[in-house]
Short mmCIF file of C-alpha atoms (C1' of nucleotides) in Angstrom, two decimals:
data_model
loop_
_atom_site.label_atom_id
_atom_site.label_comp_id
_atom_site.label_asym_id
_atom_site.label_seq_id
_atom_site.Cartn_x
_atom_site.Cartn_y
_atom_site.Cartn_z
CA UNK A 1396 -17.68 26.61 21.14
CA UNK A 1397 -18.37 29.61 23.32
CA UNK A 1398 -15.88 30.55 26.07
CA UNK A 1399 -17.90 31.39 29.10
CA UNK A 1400 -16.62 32.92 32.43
CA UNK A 1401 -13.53 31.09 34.55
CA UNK A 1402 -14.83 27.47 34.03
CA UNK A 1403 -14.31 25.73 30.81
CA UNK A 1404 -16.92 23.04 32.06
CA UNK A 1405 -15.54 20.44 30.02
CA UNK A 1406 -11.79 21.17 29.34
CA UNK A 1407 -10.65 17.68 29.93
CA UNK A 1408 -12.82 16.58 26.69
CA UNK A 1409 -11.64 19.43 25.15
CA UNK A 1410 -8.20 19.02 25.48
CA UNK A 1411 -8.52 15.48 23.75
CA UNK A 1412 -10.17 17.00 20.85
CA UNK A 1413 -7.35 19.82 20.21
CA UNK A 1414 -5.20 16.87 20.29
CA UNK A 1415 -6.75 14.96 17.86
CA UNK A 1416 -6.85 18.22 15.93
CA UNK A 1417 -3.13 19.14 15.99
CA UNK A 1418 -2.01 15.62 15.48
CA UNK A 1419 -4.40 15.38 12.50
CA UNK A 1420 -2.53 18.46 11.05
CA UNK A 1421 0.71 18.12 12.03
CA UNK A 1422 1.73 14.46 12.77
CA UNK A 1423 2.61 13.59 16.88
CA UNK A 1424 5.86 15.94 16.52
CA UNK A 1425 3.14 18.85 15.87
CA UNK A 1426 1.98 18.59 19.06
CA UNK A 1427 2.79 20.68 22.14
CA UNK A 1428 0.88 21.14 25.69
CA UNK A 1429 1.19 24.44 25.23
CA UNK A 1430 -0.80 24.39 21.82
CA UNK A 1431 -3.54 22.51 22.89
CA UNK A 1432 -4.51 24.35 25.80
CA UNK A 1433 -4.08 27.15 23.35
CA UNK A 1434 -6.47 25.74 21.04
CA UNK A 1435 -8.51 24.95 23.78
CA UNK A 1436 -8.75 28.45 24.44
CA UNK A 1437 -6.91 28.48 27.71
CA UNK A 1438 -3.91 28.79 29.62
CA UNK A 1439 -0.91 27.12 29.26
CA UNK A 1440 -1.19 25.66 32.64
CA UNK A 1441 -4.84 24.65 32.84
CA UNK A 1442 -4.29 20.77 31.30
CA UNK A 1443 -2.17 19.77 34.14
CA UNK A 1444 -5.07 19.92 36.20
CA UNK A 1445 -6.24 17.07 34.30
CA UNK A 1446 -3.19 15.34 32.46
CA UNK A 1447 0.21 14.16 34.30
CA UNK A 1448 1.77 15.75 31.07
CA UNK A 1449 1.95 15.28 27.37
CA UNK A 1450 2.36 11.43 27.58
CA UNK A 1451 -0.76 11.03 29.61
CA UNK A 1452 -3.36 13.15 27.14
CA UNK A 1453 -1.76 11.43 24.59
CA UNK A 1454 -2.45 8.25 26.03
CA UNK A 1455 -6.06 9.17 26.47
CA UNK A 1456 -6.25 10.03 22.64
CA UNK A 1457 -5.44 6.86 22.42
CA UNK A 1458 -7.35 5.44 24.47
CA UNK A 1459 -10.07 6.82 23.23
CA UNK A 1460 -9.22 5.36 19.97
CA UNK A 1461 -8.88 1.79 20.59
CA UNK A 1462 -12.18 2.32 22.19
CA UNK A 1463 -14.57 4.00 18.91
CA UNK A 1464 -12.25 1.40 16.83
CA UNK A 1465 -13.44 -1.39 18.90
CA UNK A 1466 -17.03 -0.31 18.34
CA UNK A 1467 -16.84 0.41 14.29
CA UNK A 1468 -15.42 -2.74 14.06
CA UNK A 1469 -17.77 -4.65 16.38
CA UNK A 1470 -20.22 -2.86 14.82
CA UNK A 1471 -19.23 -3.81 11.51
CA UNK A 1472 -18.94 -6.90 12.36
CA UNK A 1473 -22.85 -7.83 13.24
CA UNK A 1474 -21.57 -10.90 14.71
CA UNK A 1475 -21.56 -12.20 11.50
CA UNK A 1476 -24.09 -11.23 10.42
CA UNK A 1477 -25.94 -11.47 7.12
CA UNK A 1478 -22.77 -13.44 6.31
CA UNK A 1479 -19.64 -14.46 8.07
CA UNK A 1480 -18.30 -13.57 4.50
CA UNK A 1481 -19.80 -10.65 4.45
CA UNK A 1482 -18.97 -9.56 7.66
CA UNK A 1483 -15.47 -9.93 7.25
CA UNK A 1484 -15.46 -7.62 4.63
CA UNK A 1485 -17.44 -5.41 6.21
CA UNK A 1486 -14.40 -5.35 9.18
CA UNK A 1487 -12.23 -5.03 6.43
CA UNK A 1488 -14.07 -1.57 5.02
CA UNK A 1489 -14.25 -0.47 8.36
CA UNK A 1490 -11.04 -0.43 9.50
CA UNK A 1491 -10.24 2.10 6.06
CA UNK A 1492 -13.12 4.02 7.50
CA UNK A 1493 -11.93 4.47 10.71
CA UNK A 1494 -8.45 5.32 9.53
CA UNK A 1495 -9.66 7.86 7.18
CA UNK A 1496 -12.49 9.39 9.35
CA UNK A 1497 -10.34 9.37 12.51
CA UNK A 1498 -7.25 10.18 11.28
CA UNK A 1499 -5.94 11.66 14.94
CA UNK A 1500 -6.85 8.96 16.91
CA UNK A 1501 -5.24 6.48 14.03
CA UNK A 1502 -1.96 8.49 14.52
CA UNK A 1503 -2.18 8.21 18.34
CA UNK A 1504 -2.88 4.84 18.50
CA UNK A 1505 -0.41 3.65 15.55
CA UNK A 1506 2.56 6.10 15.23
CA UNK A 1507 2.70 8.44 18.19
CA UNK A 1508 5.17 5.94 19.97
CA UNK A 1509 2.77 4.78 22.72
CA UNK A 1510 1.98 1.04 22.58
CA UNK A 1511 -1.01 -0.75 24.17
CA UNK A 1512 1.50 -2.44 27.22
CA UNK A 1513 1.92 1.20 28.46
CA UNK A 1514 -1.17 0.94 30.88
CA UNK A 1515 -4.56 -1.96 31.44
CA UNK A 1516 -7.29 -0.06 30.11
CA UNK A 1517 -4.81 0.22 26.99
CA UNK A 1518 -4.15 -2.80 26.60
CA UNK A 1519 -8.08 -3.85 27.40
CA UNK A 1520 -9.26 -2.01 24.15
CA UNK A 1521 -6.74 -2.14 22.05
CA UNK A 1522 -7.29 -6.27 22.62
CA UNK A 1523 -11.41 -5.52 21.96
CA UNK A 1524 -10.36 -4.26 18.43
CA UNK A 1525 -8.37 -7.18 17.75
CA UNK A 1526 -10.70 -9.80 18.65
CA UNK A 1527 -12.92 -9.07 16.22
CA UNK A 1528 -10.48 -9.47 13.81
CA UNK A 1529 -10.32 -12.50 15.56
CA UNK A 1530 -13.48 -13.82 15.80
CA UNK A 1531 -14.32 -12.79 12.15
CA UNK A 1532 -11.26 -14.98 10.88
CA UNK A 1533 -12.36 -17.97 12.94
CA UNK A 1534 -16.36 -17.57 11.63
CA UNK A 1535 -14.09 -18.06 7.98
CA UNK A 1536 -12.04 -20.52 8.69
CA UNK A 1537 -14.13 -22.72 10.21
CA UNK A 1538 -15.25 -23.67 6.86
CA UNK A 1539 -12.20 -25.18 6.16
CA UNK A 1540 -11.14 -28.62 7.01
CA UNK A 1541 -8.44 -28.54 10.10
CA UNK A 1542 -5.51 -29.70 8.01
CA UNK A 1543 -5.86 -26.73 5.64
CA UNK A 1544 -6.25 -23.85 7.79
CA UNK A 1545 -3.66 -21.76 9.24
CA UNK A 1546 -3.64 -20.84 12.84
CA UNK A 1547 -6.65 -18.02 13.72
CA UNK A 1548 -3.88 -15.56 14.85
CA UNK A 1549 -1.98 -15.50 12.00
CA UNK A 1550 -5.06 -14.98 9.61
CA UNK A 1551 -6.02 -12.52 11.75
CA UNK A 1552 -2.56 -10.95 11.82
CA UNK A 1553 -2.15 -10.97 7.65
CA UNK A 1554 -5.37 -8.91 7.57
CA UNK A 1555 -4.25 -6.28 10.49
CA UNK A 1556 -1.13 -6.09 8.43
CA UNK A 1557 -2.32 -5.62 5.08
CA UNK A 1558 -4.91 -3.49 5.85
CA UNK A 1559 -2.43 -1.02 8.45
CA UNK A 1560 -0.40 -1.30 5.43
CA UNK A 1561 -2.57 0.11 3.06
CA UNK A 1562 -3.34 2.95 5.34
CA UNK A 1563 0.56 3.46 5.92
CA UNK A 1564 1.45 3.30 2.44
CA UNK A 1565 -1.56 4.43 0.08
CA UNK A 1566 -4.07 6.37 2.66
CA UNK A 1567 -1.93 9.80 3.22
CA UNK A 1568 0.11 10.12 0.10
CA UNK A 1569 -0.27 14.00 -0.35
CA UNK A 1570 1.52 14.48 -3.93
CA UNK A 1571 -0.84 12.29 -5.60
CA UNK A 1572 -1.97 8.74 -4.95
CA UNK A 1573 1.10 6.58 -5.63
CA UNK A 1574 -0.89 4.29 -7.11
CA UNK A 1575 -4.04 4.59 -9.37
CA UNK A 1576 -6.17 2.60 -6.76
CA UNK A 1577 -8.50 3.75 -3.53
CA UNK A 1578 -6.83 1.91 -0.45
CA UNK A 1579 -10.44 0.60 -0.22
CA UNK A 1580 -10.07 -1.25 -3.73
CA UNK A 1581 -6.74 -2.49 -2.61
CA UNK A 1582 -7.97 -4.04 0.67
CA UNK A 1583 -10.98 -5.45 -0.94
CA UNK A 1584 -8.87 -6.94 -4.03
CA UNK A 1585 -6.19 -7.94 -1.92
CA UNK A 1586 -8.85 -9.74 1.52
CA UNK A 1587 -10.20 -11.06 -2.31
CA UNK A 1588 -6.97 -12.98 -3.56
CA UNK A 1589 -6.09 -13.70 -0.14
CA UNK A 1590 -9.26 -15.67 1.16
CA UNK A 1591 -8.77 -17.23 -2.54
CA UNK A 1592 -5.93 -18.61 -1.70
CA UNK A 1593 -7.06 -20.15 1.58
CA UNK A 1594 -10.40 -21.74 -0.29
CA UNK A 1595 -12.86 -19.61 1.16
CA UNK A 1596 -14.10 -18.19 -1.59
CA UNK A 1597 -14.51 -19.69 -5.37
CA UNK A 1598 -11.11 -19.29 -7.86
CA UNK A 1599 -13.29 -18.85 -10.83
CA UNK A 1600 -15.65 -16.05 -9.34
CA UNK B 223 36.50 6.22 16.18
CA UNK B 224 39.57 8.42 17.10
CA UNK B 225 39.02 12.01 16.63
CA UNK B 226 41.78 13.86 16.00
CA UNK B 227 42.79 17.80 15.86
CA UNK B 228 40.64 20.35 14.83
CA UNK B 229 39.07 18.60 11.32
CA UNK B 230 37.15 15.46 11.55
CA UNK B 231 37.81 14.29 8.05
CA UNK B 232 33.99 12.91 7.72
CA UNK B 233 32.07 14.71 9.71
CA UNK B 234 29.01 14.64 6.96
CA UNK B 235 28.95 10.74 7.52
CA UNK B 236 29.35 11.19 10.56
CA UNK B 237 26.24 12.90 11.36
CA UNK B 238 24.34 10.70 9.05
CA UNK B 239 25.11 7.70 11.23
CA UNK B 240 24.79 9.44 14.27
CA UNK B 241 21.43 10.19 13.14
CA UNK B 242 20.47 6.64 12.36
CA UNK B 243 21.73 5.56 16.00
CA UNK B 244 19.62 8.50 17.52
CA UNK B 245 17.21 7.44 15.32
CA UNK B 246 17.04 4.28 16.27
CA UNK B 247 17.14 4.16 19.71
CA UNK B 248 14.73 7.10 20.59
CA UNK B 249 12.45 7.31 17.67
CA UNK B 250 12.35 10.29 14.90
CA UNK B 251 11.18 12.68 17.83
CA UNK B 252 14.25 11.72 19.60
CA UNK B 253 16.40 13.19 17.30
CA UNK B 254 18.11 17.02 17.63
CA UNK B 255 20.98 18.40 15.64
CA UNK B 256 22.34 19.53 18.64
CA UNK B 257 22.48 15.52 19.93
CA UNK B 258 23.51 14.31 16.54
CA UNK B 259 26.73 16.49 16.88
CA UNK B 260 27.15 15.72 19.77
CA UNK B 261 27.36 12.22 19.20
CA UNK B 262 29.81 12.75 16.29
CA UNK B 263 32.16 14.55 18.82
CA UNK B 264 31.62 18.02 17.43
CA UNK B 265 30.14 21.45 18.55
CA UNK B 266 26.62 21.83 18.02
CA UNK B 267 27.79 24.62 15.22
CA UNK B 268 29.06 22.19 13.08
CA UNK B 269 26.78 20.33 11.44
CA UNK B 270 25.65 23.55 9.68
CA UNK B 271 28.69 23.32 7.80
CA UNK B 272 27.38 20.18 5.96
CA UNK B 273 23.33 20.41 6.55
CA UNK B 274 21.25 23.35 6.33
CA UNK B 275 19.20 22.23 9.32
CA UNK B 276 17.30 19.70 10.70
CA UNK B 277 14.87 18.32 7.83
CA UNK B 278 18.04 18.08 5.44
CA UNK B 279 19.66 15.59 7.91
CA UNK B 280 17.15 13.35 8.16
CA UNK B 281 16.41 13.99 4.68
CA UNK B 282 20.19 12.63 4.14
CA UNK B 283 19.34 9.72 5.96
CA UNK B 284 16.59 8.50 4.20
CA UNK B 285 18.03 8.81 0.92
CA UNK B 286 20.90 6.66 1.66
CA UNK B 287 18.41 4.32 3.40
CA UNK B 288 16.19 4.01 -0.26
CA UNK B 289 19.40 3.64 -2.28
CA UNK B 290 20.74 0.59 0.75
CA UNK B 291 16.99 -0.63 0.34
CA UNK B 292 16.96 -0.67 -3.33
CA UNK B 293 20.22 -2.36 -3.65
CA UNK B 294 19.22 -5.19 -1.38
CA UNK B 295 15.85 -6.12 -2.73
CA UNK B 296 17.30 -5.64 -6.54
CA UNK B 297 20.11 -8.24 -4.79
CA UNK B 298 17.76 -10.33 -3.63
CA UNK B 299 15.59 -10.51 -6.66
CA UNK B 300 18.80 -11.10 -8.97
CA UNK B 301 16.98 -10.37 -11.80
CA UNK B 302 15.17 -13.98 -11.38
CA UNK B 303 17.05 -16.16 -10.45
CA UNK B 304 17.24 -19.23 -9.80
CA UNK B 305 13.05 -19.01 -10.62
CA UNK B 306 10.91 -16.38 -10.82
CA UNK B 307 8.81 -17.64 -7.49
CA UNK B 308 12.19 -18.20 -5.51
CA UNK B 309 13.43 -14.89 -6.49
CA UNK B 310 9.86 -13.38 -5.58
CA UNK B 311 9.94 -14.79 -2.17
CA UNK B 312 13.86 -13.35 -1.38
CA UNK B 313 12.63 -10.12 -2.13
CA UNK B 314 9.69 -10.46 0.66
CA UNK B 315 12.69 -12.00 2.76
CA UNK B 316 15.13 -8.89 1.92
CA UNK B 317 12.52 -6.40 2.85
CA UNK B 318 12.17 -7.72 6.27
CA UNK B 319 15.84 -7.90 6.70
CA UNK B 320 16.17 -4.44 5.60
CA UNK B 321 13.93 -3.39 8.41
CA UNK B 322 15.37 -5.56 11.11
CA UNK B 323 19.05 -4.60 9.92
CA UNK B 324 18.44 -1.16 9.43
CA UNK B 325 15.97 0.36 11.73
CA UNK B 326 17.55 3.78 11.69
CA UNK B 327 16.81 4.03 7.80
CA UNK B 328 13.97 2.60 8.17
CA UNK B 329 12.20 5.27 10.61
CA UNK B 330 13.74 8.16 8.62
CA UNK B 331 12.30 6.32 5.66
CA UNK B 332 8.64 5.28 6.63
CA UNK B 333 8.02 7.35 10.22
CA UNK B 334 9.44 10.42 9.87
CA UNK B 335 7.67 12.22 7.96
CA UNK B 336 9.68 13.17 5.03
CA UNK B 337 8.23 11.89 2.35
CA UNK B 338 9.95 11.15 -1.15
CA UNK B 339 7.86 13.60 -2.73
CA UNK B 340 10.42 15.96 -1.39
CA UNK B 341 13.34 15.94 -3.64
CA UNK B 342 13.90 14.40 -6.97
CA UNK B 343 16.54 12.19 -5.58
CA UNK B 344 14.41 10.73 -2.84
CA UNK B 345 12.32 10.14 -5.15
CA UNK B 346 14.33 8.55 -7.97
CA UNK B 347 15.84 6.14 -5.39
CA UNK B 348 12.43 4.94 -3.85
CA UNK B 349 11.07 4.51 -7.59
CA UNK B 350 14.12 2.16 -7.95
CA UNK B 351 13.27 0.24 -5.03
CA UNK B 352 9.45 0.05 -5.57
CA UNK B 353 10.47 -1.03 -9.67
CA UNK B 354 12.24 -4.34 -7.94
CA UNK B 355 8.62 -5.26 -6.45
CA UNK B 356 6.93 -4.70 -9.73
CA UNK B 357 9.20 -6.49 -11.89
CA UNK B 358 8.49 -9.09 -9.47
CA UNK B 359 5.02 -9.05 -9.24
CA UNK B 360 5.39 -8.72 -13.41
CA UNK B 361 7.35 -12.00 -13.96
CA UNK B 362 5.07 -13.59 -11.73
CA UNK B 363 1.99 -12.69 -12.75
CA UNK B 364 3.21 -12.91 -16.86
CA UNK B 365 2.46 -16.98 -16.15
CA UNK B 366 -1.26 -16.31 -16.04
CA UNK B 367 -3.77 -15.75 -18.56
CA UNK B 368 -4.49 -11.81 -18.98
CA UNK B 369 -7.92 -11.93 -17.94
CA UNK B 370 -7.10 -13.53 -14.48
CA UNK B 371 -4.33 -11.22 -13.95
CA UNK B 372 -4.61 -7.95 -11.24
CA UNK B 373 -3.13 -4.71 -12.54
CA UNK B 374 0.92 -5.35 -11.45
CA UNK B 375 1.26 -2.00 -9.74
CA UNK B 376 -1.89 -3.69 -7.76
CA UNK B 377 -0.16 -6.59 -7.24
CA UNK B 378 3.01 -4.99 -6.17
CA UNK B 379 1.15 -2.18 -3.71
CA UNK B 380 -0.45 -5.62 -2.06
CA UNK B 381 2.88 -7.06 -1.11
CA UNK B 382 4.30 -3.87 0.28
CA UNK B 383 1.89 -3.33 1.98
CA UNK B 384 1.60 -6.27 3.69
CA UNK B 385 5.15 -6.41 4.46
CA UNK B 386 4.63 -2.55 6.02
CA UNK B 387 2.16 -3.81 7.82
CA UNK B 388 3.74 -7.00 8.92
CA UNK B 389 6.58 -4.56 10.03
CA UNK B 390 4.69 -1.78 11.77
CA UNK B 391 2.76 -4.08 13.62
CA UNK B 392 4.45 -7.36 14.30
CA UNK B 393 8.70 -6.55 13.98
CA UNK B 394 9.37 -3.91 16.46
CA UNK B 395 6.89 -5.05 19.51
CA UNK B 396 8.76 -4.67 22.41
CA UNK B 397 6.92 -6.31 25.50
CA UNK B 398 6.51 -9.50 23.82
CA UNK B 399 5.37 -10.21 20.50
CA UNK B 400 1.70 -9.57 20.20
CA UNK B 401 1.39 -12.94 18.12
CA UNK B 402 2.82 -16.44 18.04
CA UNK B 403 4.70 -16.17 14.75
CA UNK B 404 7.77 -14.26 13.11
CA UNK B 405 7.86 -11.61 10.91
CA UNK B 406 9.26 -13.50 8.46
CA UNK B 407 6.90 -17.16 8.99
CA UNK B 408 3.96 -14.19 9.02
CA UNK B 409 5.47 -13.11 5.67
CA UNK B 410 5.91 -15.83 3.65
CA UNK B 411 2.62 -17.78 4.73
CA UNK B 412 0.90 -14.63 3.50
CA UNK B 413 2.28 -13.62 0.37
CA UNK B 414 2.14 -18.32 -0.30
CA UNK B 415 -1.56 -17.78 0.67
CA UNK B 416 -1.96 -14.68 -1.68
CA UNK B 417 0.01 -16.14 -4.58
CA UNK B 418 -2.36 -19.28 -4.47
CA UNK B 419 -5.16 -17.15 -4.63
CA UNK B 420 -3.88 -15.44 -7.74
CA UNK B 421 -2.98 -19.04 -9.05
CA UNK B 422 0.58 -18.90 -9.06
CA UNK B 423 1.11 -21.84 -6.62
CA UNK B 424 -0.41 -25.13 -6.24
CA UNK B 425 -3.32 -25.30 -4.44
CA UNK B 426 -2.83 -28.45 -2.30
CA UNK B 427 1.05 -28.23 -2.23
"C1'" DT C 719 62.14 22.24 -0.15
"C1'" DG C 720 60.27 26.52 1.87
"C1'" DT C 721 57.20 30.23 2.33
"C1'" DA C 722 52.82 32.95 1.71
"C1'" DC C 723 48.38 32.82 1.33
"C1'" DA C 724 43.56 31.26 0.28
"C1'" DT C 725 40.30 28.19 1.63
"C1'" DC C 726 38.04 25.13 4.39
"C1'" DA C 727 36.02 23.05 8.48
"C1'" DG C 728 35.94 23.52 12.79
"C1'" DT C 729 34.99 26.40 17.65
"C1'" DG C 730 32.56 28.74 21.36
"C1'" DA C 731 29.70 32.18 22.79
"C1'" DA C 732 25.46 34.03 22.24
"C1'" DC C 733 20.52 34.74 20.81
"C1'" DG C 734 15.64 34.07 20.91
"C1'" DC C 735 12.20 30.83 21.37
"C1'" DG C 736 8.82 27.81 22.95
"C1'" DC C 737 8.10 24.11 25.74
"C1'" DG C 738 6.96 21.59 30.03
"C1'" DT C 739 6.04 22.36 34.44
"C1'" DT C 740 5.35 24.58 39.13
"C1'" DC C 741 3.28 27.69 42.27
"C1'" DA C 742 0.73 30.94 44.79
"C1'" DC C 743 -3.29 33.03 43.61
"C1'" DT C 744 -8.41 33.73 42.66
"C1'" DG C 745 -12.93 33.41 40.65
"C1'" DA C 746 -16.87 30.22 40.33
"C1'" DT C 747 -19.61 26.54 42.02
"C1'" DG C 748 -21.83 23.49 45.23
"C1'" DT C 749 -23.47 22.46 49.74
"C1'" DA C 750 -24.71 22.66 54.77
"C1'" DC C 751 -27.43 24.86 57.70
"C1'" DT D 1341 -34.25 31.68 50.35
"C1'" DG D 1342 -29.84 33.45 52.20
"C1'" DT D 1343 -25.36 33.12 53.99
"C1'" DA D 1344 -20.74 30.94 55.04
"C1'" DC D 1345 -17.54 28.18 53.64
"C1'" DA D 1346 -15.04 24.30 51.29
"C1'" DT D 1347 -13.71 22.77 47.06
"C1'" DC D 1348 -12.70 22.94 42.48
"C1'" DA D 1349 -10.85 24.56 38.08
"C1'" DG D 1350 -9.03 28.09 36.31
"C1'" DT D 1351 -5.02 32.17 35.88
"C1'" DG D 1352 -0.62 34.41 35.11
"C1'" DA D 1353 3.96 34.85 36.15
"C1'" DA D 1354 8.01 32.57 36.44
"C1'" DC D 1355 11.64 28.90 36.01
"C1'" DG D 1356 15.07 26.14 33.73
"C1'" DC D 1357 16.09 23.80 29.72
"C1'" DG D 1358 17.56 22.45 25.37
"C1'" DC D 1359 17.05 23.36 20.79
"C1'" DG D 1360 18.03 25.52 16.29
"C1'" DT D 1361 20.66 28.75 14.42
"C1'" DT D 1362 24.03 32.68 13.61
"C1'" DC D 1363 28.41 34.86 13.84
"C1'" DA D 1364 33.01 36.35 14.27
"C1'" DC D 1365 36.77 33.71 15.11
"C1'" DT D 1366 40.75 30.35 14.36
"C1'" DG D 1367 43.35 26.17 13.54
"C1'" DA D 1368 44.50 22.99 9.74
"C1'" DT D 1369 45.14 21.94 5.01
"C1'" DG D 1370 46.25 22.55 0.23
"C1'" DT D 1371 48.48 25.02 -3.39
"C1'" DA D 1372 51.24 28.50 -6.15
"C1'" DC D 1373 55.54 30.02 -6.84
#
DNA sequence: TGTACATCAGTGAACGCGCGTTCACTGATGTAC
DNA sequence: TGTACATCAGTGAACGCGCGTTCACTGATGTAC
């Protein structure tokens, strides 16, 4: 990235992207205003000609997040597409992606404090991500007669969970993996067991 | 709490639960020494007598928080008793009640960013709690035939992580809950819905 | 029981630091004519 | 195409603040005799 003359010519942008950067590194605590205009390569008082403060650019990180999550997963998704089974999973692997790929946007958006209520757009994207969760849970359980399917939410809400968990728990262990699994084998053995259980897919497979 | 004269008499626990109030309330970025002794009624100078900074605090903290967390689920669990399924389901019930009960050592455990790599007896005291979910998952899963049986630590990393998840996401939602359901109804429908999948409950109960 | 003394656990002042933020400024860019 | 000017996006110096930490100190406590 070459520095030319007084104009940065895109420092909001870049501003984002030394966020992600020191978050990635150094968890939310690691990050300072004054760092990121530093890695930005300028001074200390340039970003508040774009961000409120350190709340708002983090929000945008964020924001920013929800957004590209939104897409893998829609993306992922193929409405369905070859299979609603197969689709599902495909959410399912994409979500680990997107953790593992994006890992300063997946801080920002799960464990820098700021939660989707803080402002609309927020609250817009973070609400795209989750309704393909949705919609890929409802494809499922649609197979199901009424009387043996849970609520969509709640499906929706055990996958969210167990795959957030698995990122939580199994994705960042430094000192060695924990456990002698990928989180991707976990997810997909786990989704497996789990959409067992509801009679989606065969017990003796 | 009555301070009196120039010695507190237990300052050291004093600062750990000032900590987990701090903690608590504000997050693990909302934390100083400086407020810590404060809140324990002392000069900021003091806690140096009983912490050699910052990380060893919070470091204190979470240790106390795996050895609280590994007595309650090893409570719960009660080495199997009355059955091996109810004593599986206290321990999901424990670890939710654990996190609700004790959000301080909770945060210094899971969001803090220490992590029990960091000292043998961080470590030996979340081994102690994790061994509680595997010999559940192990009793459990002993009723079915070897060849239909996941790996335990598998099976164990699968219910953590869902309760994480169920935690991080669904227990500490402030402006409304994002999702008709309780922690603990999202809980045990998930882990009934997994253990049918695995076999280990009725189908059509 | 009384006294002397060592030890311990506090105090308070001070430090250096980096952060967030403001402000008057200035160089670069875009536009009207 | 050239010039004047408004606007924009930077700078750099400065601020107040609170934090983490150190240090010489001192009041309280425990113990030996």
């Amino acid at each position: 990235m070459v520095k030319r003359g007084y104009h940065h010519g895109n420092l909001r942008q870049a501003l984002v992207e030394a966020t992600l950067t020191l978050i990635a590194e150094k968890g939310p605590t690691g990050f300072t205003m004054a760092e990121a205009a530093k890695v930005a390569g300028v001074s200390a008082a340039a970003p508040y000609r774009h961000f409120a403060g350190r709340e708002e650019l983090i929000a945008e990180v964020a924001l920013q997040g929800y957004g590209l999550f939104a897409d893998l997963l829609e993306f992922a998704y193929a409405d369905g597409r070859p299979t609603v089974l197969a689709a599902f999973e495909a959410v399912g692997r994409a979500y680990l992606a997107f953790a593992r790929k994006h890992p300063g946007h997946y801080i920002a958006m799960f464990e820098s404090g700021i939660t989707p209520g803080q402002s609309a757009e927020l609250a817009h994207e973070a609400e795209r991500a989750n309704r393909v969760v949705i919609r890929a849970a409802e494809a499922l359980s649609a197979r199901l007669p009424a009387d043996k399917r849970p609520p969509t939410s709640m499906f929706a809400a055990h996958v969210a969970a167990l795959s957030h968990g698995i990122v939580e728990l199994y994705a960042r262990s430094k000192p060695g993996a924990r456990v002698p699994f990928t989180p991707e084998e976990l997810l997909e053995a786990g989704v497996g067991i789990y959409l067992r259980g509801l009679g989606l897919i065969e017990a003796d497979k």
